[in-house]
Amino acid sequence: MKIALADDDEDDRFFFTEAFDELKVKSKVSTFKDGIELMHYLEQAENELPDLLFLDLNMPKKSGISCLQDIKANSRLKDLVIAIYSTSSSEEDVEHTFVLGANIYIKKPNDFEKLKKVLSEVVTTNWQYITSGLNKDNFLLRL
Amino acid sequence: MIRITPSKLLKIVFGVGLFVILCIGGFTYKHIQELSESTEEVNDTQTLRTELEHMVYNLKEAEVGHRGFLLTHDSLFLKPYHESRLKIDQNLKRLDTLIVKDKAQRENLNQLEQDIVKRFIIFNKSLNIATDDEILTKDILLLLHEGKIKMSRIRNDISVMLELENKLLHEQQKKNEEAIGITPLFLYSILILTLLLLLLAYAKINKDLMVLKKTNKDLKIFKTLTEQAEIVSKSGTWMWKIKDNTYHFSDNLYKLLGTEPQSFEPNLESIFKYVHEDDAEDLRQEISNMIKNEDLPFVTFRIVQPNGATKHLKAHAKLIDIGFEEKQLLGVAVDVTDEFDSFNLIQERNQELERNNKELSDFNYVASHDLQEPLRKIQTFISRLETNDGEQISEKGQFYISKIKSSSARMRMLIEDLLQYSRTNNADKDYVNTNINMLLEHAKHELSDSIESKGAIITNDNLPNLEVVAFQIQQLFINLISNSLKYSKEGIAPVINISHQEVRTNTVKDIEKSLFKYHHKISFKDNGIGFEQVYAKNIFELFNRLHGKTEYSGTGIGLAICKKIVENHNGVIVAEAEPNIGTTITIYLPFLK
């Protein structure tokens, strides 16, 4: 399974890859340190697209929201499964990303075990099936 | 009804008076005229009588001359005879002019004239005979006899004339007497009438004068009041008489300009000496519009007083043409410097508030994101350390780790509560009619873990539908219930009873200042640890805690949030407690019936 993460925070990228290492899910994790780098990668036609993209919202140069808008406007990318991965879970951000077409909203947990639990939950979800029944109530992931 | 104004009445009275006096004059003149006419007529009668007597005398003279001649044939006697003949003709002529009007008298005169002619014919006949014979013949005697008869006839004629004249005179005198008798009475009554009219007019004018005096007094009072009002309201008035293009400024207008009252000629140019140079051009434009349109809408401009102080004036004028003979523009100017200053102050404060709000929302962002991030990392790294190397760490080290964990957990709680508190501040106040029972269920659901773990029993009355900001009321319920759960007695299952009733505002002391007539009273009663009643007010203050941090895990923000939410809904929140018995938190939310 190909997984991508765009997050400017080095520590978070470290937690993220470690969590996947420990999860023992067969996965290939690639990380990007900002929105520009991510979009640059995605827009190259020869590059493989990830099965699941985790997007931090607050990033320098290009924010997660901006990336989300660009992806949804791109016919090749618009079907990507996107999980918002952010520190805040403010009403505005949740509402906004839902409207823009993200699949799920994850608030970064403050416990490593919890992080592992959340990621395994998201990875094992059959998104092809869920997409059709998206609703606002279960958009914000609660565990 | 047509209203007669005093000035109109005065005109009427004057007109009538003049007319009456003219009438009196006319009547008097006519009467005097009549009197003098009748006097003349009396004179005429007198003359007539004299003339007739003269005639008789002349006839007698002629007879005497005639007889003398007959006796003597001396022609000396013929001289007076001829003379009297001429005199009689003259008499007749005079009589003829005297008797012009009276027809009867004229006939009498004609008769007399004929008789006289006949008499003279007899005279002449006898004279002719006498010249021939020189003696008294039978013919002459006959003629003399006939002459005598003619003479007596003439006498008769004259006496008829005199009698008629006397009669006429008598009638005339009678008429005169009547006229003279009526005249004084008539004149007197007219005089009385005129006097009466004058008196009436005097009374009326006097009355009007009193009214005028009173009006004048009222006007004086009003003027003084207006002057006072101008001073108090820092305003001045001005008038522009359009026709003769003259101005009048009130005393206080001069004072507004910082000068002595009536110290300069009131006109536009003198005003412009005081107008701030930056505002002069605009004001000139307004004034020229005013002159053109005969109207002045609200204008504001600055003036510079002689002492250098700048003031803001607001002016306005309106054309008045009712009640005045000529059109006038009446204007008011008000010193709005204070309003202007306070407006500026308010604007400054507003900007400051906006800045503060912006800073607050920036702070919110920092708190929600930037503060939480390092904290989250600390917690995550600690959890990594614990799981990976927990066994290798000494007991003391593990104790330290547990302290770091509880401290960071507390810090997270504080940040989250603070955020919650600031959010209740500036949340969009979206009041929606909501089923409060549902919000209570949501709150219970949110707290289901700790309700279950504590084995709490929560009962509630049926709650009403209310116009509320739903998420705030839900937060309120969550905070109240979690408080009851948190401050429960150890080893005793918490029992929370939520009751509701509608109350009239004036029956409850806590809400007596409210402007609403009715309130919903919702009480949360528990069997927890309670507290001393003296702290009942303090517990709603921010960061106010009654217990040590280690005993109970509160941040001192929860109830402050509750208070804020209730106040957002124009309500009141109060607490009642007894140590070891329990706490009752009551909220009053107003509603209209």
JSON list of C-alpha atoms in Angstrom, two decimals, chain B residues 54-195:
[
{"chain": "B", "resi": 54, "resn": "HIS", "atom": "CA", "xyz": [-96.09, 151.75, -2.10]},
{"chain": "B", "resi": 55, "resn": "MET", "atom": "CA", "xyz": [-98.31, 150.96, -5.02]},
{"chain": "B", "resi": 56, "resn": "VAL", "atom": "CA", "xyz": [-101.45, 151.92, -3.08]},
{"chain": "B", "resi": 57, "resn": "TYR", "atom": "CA", "xyz": [-99.71, 155.10, -2.07]},
{"chain": "B", "resi": 58, "resn": "ASN", "atom": "CA", "xyz": [-98.71, 155.85, -5.68]},
{"chain": "B", "resi": 59, "resn": "LEU", "atom": "CA", "xyz": [-102.27, 155.16, -6.86]},
{"chain": "B", "resi": 60, "resn": "LYS", "atom": "CA", "xyz": [-103.53, 157.59, -4.24]},
{"chain": "B", "resi": 61, "resn": "GLU", "atom": "CA", "xyz": [-100.94, 160.16, -5.43]},
{"chain": "B", "resi": 62, "resn": "ALA", "atom": "CA", "xyz": [-102.18, 159.69, -9.00]},
{"chain": "B", "resi": 63, "resn": "GLU", "atom": "CA", "xyz": [-105.78, 160.15, -7.81]},
{"chain": "B", "resi": 64, "resn": "VAL", "atom": "CA", "xyz": [-104.86, 163.27, -5.87]},
{"chain": "B", "resi": 65, "resn": "GLY", "atom": "CA", "xyz": [-103.09, 164.75, -8.92]},
{"chain": "B", "resi": 66, "resn": "HIS", "atom": "CA", "xyz": [-105.95, 163.75, -11.15]},
{"chain": "B", "resi": 67, "resn": "ARG", "atom": "CA", "xyz": [-108.53, 165.39, -8.88]},
{"chain": "B", "resi": 68, "resn": "GLY", "atom": "CA", "xyz": [-106.49, 168.54, -8.52]},
{"chain": "B", "resi": 69, "resn": "PHE", "atom": "CA", "xyz": [-106.31, 168.87, -12.31]},
{"chain": "B", "resi": 70, "resn": "LEU", "atom": "CA", "xyz": [-109.99, 168.24, -12.69]},
{"chain": "B", "resi": 71, "resn": "LEU", "atom": "CA", "xyz": [-110.72, 171.01, -10.25]},
{"chain": "B", "resi": 72, "resn": "THR", "atom": "CA", "xyz": [-108.17, 173.55, -11.42]},
{"chain": "B", "resi": 73, "resn": "HIS", "atom": "CA", "xyz": [-107.22, 172.49, -14.87]},
{"chain": "B", "resi": 74, "resn": "ASP", "atom": "CA", "xyz": [-103.81, 173.54, -13.79]},
{"chain": "B", "resi": 75, "resn": "SER", "atom": "CA", "xyz": [-101.32, 171.29, -15.50]},
{"chain": "B", "resi": 76, "resn": "LEU", "atom": "CA", "xyz": [-99.13, 171.56, -12.39]},
{"chain": "B", "resi": 77, "resn": "PHE", "atom": "CA", "xyz": [-101.24, 168.78, -10.91]},
{"chain": "B", "resi": 78, "resn": "LEU", "atom": "CA", "xyz": [-100.58, 166.55, -13.84]},
{"chain": "B", "resi": 79, "resn": "LYS", "atom": "CA", "xyz": [-96.93, 166.24, -12.99]},
{"chain": "B", "resi": 80, "resn": "PRO", "atom": "CA", "xyz": [-97.34, 164.05, -9.82]},
{"chain": "B", "resi": 81, "resn": "TYR", "atom": "CA", "xyz": [-99.99, 162.09, -11.68]},
{"chain": "B", "resi": 82, "resn": "HIS", "atom": "CA", "xyz": [-97.54, 161.19, -14.43]},
{"chain": "B", "resi": 83, "resn": "GLU", "atom": "CA", "xyz": [-94.82, 160.50, -11.95]},
{"chain": "B", "resi": 84, "resn": "SER", "atom": "CA", "xyz": [-96.97, 158.08, -9.97]},
{"chain": "B", "resi": 85, "resn": "ARG", "atom": "CA", "xyz": [-97.95, 156.42, -13.18]},
{"chain": "B", "resi": 86, "resn": "LEU", "atom": "CA", "xyz": [-94.29, 155.63, -13.83]},
{"chain": "B", "resi": 87, "resn": "LYS", "atom": "CA", "xyz": [-93.77, 154.60, -10.23]},
{"chain": "B", "resi": 88, "resn": "ILE", "atom": "CA", "xyz": [-96.65, 152.15, -10.40]},
{"chain": "B", "resi": 89, "resn": "ASP", "atom": "CA", "xyz": [-95.13, 150.56, -13.50]},
{"chain": "B", "resi": 90, "resn": "GLN", "atom": "CA", "xyz": [-91.88, 150.16, -11.60]},
{"chain": "B", "resi": 91, "resn": "ASN", "atom": "CA", "xyz": [-93.80, 148.70, -8.66]},
{"chain": "B", "resi": 92, "resn": "LEU", "atom": "CA", "xyz": [-95.43, 146.21, -10.93]},
{"chain": "B", "resi": 93, "resn": "LYS", "atom": "CA", "xyz": [-92.11, 145.23, -12.45]},
{"chain": "B", "resi": 94, "resn": "ARG", "atom": "CA", "xyz": [-90.61, 144.69, -8.99]},
{"chain": "B", "resi": 95, "resn": "LEU", "atom": "CA", "xyz": [-93.58, 142.64, -7.89]},
{"chain": "B", "resi": 96, "resn": "ASP", "atom": "CA", "xyz": [-93.24, 140.57, -10.99]},
{"chain": "B", "resi": 97, "resn": "THR", "atom": "CA", "xyz": [-89.65, 139.64, -10.08]},
{"chain": "B", "resi": 98, "resn": "LEU", "atom": "CA", "xyz": [-90.67, 138.93, -6.50]},
{"chain": "B", "resi": 99, "resn": "ILE", "atom": "CA", "xyz": [-93.45, 136.58, -7.47]},
{"chain": "B", "resi": 100, "resn": "VAL", "atom": "CA", "xyz": [-91.74, 133.99, -9.57]},
{"chain": "B", "resi": 101, "resn": "LYS", "atom": "CA", "xyz": [-92.73, 130.75, -8.01]},
{"chain": "B", "resi": 102, "resn": "ASP", "atom": "CA", "xyz": [-96.21, 131.08, -6.70]},
{"chain": "B", "resi": 103, "resn": "LYS", "atom": "CA", "xyz": [-98.84, 130.46, -9.40]},
{"chain": "B", "resi": 104, "resn": "ALA", "atom": "CA", "xyz": [-101.85, 131.71, -7.41]},
{"chain": "B", "resi": 105, "resn": "GLN", "atom": "CA", "xyz": [-100.06, 134.94, -6.53]},
{"chain": "B", "resi": 106, "resn": "ARG", "atom": "CA", "xyz": [-99.12, 135.43, -10.19]},
{"chain": "B", "resi": 107, "resn": "GLU", "atom": "CA", "xyz": [-102.75, 135.18, -11.23]},
{"chain": "B", "resi": 108, "resn": "ASN", "atom": "CA", "xyz": [-103.57, 137.71, -8.52]},
{"chain": "B", "resi": 109, "resn": "LEU", "atom": "CA", "xyz": [-100.83, 139.98, -9.84]},
{"chain": "B", "resi": 110, "resn": "ASN", "atom": "CA", "xyz": [-102.16, 139.71, -13.39]},
{"chain": "B", "resi": 111, "resn": "GLN", "atom": "CA", "xyz": [-105.62, 140.59, -12.10]},
{"chain": "B", "resi": 112, "resn": "LEU", "atom": "CA", "xyz": [-104.13, 143.57, -10.26]},
{"chain": "B", "resi": 113, "resn": "GLU", "atom": "CA", "xyz": [-102.28, 144.69, -13.36]},
{"chain": "B", "resi": 114, "resn": "GLN", "atom": "CA", "xyz": [-105.44, 144.54, -15.47]},
{"chain": "B", "resi": 115, "resn": "ASP", "atom": "CA", "xyz": [-107.40, 146.44, -12.83]},
{"chain": "B", "resi": 116, "resn": "ILE", "atom": "CA", "xyz": [-104.71, 149.13, -12.68]},
{"chain": "B", "resi": 117, "resn": "VAL", "atom": "CA", "xyz": [-104.69, 149.43, -16.48]},
{"chain": "B", "resi": 118, "resn": "LYS", "atom": "CA", "xyz": [-108.47, 149.76, -16.45]},
{"chain": "B", "resi": 119, "resn": "ARG", "atom": "CA", "xyz": [-108.25, 152.43, -13.73]},
{"chain": "B", "resi": 120, "resn": "PHE", "atom": "CA", "xyz": [-105.81, 154.47, -15.76]},
{"chain": "B", "resi": 121, "resn": "ILE", "atom": "CA", "xyz": [-108.04, 154.19, -18.81]},
{"chain": "B", "resi": 122, "resn": "ILE", "atom": "CA", "xyz": [-110.75, 155.81, -16.76]},
{"chain": "B", "resi": 123, "resn": "PHE", "atom": "CA", "xyz": [-108.27, 158.45, -15.56]},
{"chain": "B", "resi": 124, "resn": "ASN", "atom": "CA", "xyz": [-107.27, 159.28, -19.11]},
{"chain": "B", "resi": 125, "resn": "LYS", "atom": "CA", "xyz": [-110.89, 159.41, -20.32]},
{"chain": "B", "resi": 126, "resn": "SER", "atom": "CA", "xyz": [-111.89, 161.88, -17.63]},
{"chain": "B", "resi": 127, "resn": "LEU", "atom": "CA", "xyz": [-108.72, 163.94, -18.25]},
{"chain": "B", "resi": 128, "resn": "ASN", "atom": "CA", "xyz": [-109.51, 164.18, -21.97]},
{"chain": "B", "resi": 129, "resn": "ILE", "atom": "CA", "xyz": [-113.04, 165.28, -21.25]},
{"chain": "B", "resi": 130, "resn": "ALA", "atom": "CA", "xyz": [-111.84, 167.76, -18.72]},
{"chain": "B", "resi": 131, "resn": "THR", "atom": "CA", "xyz": [-109.41, 169.43, -21.15]},
{"chain": "B", "resi": 132, "resn": "ASP", "atom": "CA", "xyz": [-112.17, 169.89, -23.65]},
{"chain": "B", "resi": 133, "resn": "ASP", "atom": "CA", "xyz": [-114.83, 171.39, -21.44]},
{"chain": "B", "resi": 134, "resn": "GLU", "atom": "CA", "xyz": [-113.10, 172.79, -18.52]},
{"chain": "B", "resi": 135, "resn": "ILE", "atom": "CA", "xyz": [-116.16, 172.15, -16.40]},
{"chain": "B", "resi": 136, "resn": "LEU", "atom": "CA", "xyz": [-117.44, 169.27, -14.38]},
{"chain": "B", "resi": 137, "resn": "THR", "atom": "CA", "xyz": [-119.81, 167.51, -16.59]},
{"chain": "B", "resi": 138, "resn": "LYS", "atom": "CA", "xyz": [-122.10, 164.60, -15.96]},
{"chain": "B", "resi": 139, "resn": "ASP", "atom": "CA", "xyz": [-119.70, 162.40, -17.85]},
{"chain": "B", "resi": 140, "resn": "ILE", "atom": "CA", "xyz": [-116.87, 163.22, -15.61]},
{"chain": "B", "resi": 141, "resn": "LEU", "atom": "CA", "xyz": [-118.92, 162.53, -12.56]},
{"chain": "B", "resi": 142, "resn": "LEU", "atom": "CA", "xyz": [-119.80, 159.17, -13.96]},
{"chain": "B", "resi": 143, "resn": "LEU", "atom": "CA", "xyz": [-116.21, 158.51, -14.73]},
{"chain": "B", "resi": 144, "resn": "LEU", "atom": "CA", "xyz": [-115.18, 159.52, -11.22]},
{"chain": "B", "resi": 145, "resn": "HIS", "atom": "CA", "xyz": [-117.74, 157.17, -9.84]},
{"chain": "B", "resi": 146, "resn": "GLU", "atom": "CA", "xyz": [-116.47, 154.39, -12.03]},
{"chain": "B", "resi": 147, "resn": "GLY", "atom": "CA", "xyz": [-112.93, 155.28, -11.00]},
{"chain": "B", "resi": 148, "resn": "LYS", "atom": "CA", "xyz": [-113.87, 154.85, -7.38]},
{"chain": "B", "resi": 149, "resn": "ILE", "atom": "CA", "xyz": [-115.28, 151.42, -8.07]},
{"chain": "B", "resi": 150, "resn": "LYS", "atom": "CA", "xyz": [-112.08, 150.44, -9.92]},
{"chain": "B", "resi": 151, "resn": "MET", "atom": "CA", "xyz": [-110.02, 151.76, -7.05]},
{"chain": "B", "resi": 152, "resn": "SER", "atom": "CA", "xyz": [-111.85, 149.67, -4.49]},
{"chain": "B", "resi": 153, "resn": "ARG", "atom": "CA", "xyz": [-111.39, 146.74, -6.80]},
{"chain": "B", "resi": 154, "resn": "ILE", "atom": "CA", "xyz": [-107.62, 147.33, -6.82]},
{"chain": "B", "resi": 155, "resn": "ARG", "atom": "CA", "xyz": [-107.67, 147.56, -3.07]},
{"chain": "B", "resi": 156, "resn": "ASN", "atom": "CA", "xyz": [-109.46, 144.28, -2.99]},
{"chain": "B", "resi": 157, "resn": "ASP", "atom": "CA", "xyz": [-106.87, 142.73, -5.31]},
{"chain": "B", "resi": 158, "resn": "ILE", "atom": "CA", "xyz": [-104.07, 143.94, -3.12]},
{"chain": "B", "resi": 159, "resn": "SER", "atom": "CA", "xyz": [-105.72, 142.70, 0.04]},
{"chain": "B", "resi": 160, "resn": "VAL", "atom": "CA", "xyz": [-106.19, 139.28, -1.61]},
{"chain": "B", "resi": 161, "resn": "MET", "atom": "CA", "xyz": [-102.54, 139.28, -2.50]},
{"chain": "B", "resi": 162, "resn": "LEU", "atom": "CA", "xyz": [-101.51, 140.33, 0.97]},
{"chain": "B", "resi": 163, "resn": "GLU", "atom": "CA", "xyz": [-103.74, 137.73, 2.52]},
{"chain": "B", "resi": 164, "resn": "LEU", "atom": "CA", "xyz": [-102.25, 134.99, 0.35]},
{"chain": "B", "resi": 165, "resn": "GLU", "atom": "CA", "xyz": [-98.80, 136.22, 1.12]},
{"chain": "B", "resi": 166, "resn": "ASN", "atom": "CA", "xyz": [-99.59, 136.21, 4.82]},
{"chain": "B", "resi": 167, "resn": "LYS", "atom": "CA", "xyz": [-100.89, 132.69, 4.53]},
{"chain": "B", "resi": 168, "resn": "LEU", "atom": "CA", "xyz": [-97.77, 131.57, 2.72]},
{"chain": "B", "resi": 169, "resn": "LEU", "atom": "CA", "xyz": [-95.61, 133.27, 5.29]},
{"chain": "B", "resi": 170, "resn": "HIS", "atom": "CA", "xyz": [-97.51, 131.62, 8.05]},
{"chain": "B", "resi": 171, "resn": "GLU", "atom": "CA", "xyz": [-97.09, 128.17, 6.51]},
{"chain": "B", "resi": 172, "resn": "GLN", "atom": "CA", "xyz": [-93.45, 128.80, 5.95]},
{"chain": "B", "resi": 173, "resn": "GLN", "atom": "CA", "xyz": [-92.98, 129.88, 9.53]},
{"chain": "B", "resi": 174, "resn": "LYS", "atom": "CA", "xyz": [-94.77, 126.82, 10.77]},
{"chain": "B", "resi": 175, "resn": "LYS", "atom": "CA", "xyz": [-92.56, 124.60, 8.64]},
{"chain": "B", "resi": 176, "resn": "ASN", "atom": "CA", "xyz": [-89.48, 126.40, 9.90]},
{"chain": "B", "resi": 177, "resn": "GLU", "atom": "CA", "xyz": [-90.56, 125.96, 13.45]},
{"chain": "B", "resi": 178, "resn": "GLU", "atom": "CA", "xyz": [-90.98, 122.26, 12.87]},
{"chain": "B", "resi": 179, "resn": "ALA", "atom": "CA", "xyz": [-87.63, 121.94, 11.19]},
{"chain": "B", "resi": 180, "resn": "ILE", "atom": "CA", "xyz": [-85.92, 123.95, 13.87]},
{"chain": "B", "resi": 181, "resn": "GLY", "atom": "CA", "xyz": [-87.65, 121.82, 16.52]},
{"chain": "B", "resi": 182, "resn": "ILE", "atom": "CA", "xyz": [-86.44, 118.51, 15.05]},
{"chain": "B", "resi": 183, "resn": "THR", "atom": "CA", "xyz": [-82.93, 119.62, 14.22]},
{"chain": "B", "resi": 184, "resn": "PRO", "atom": "CA", "xyz": [-81.40, 119.65, 17.74]},
{"chain": "B", "resi": 185, "resn": "LEU", "atom": "CA", "xyz": [-82.95, 116.30, 18.64]},
{"chain": "B", "resi": 186, "resn": "PHE", "atom": "CA", "xyz": [-81.71, 114.78, 15.43]},
{"chain": "B", "resi": 187, "resn": "LEU", "atom": "CA", "xyz": [-78.25, 116.19, 15.85]},
{"chain": "B", "resi": 188, "resn": "TYR", "atom": "CA", "xyz": [-78.17, 115.12, 19.46]},
{"chain": "B", "resi": 189, "resn": "SER", "atom": "CA", "xyz": [-79.17, 111.52, 18.74]},
{"chain": "B", "resi": 190, "resn": "ILE", "atom": "CA", "xyz": [-76.60, 111.20, 16.01]},
{"chain": "B", "resi": 191, "resn": "LEU", "atom": "CA", "xyz": [-74.00, 112.60, 18.35]},
{"chain": "B", "resi": 192, "resn": "ILE", "atom": "CA", "xyz": [-74.99, 110.05, 20.99]},
{"chain": "B", "resi": 193, "resn": "LEU", "atom": "CA", "xyz": [-74.74, 107.27, 18.40]},
{"chain": "B", "resi": 194, "resn": "THR", "atom": "CA", "xyz": [-71.29, 108.41, 17.36]},
{"chain": "B", "resi": 195, "resn": "LEU", "atom": "CA", "xyz": [-70.21, 108.62, 20.96]}
]
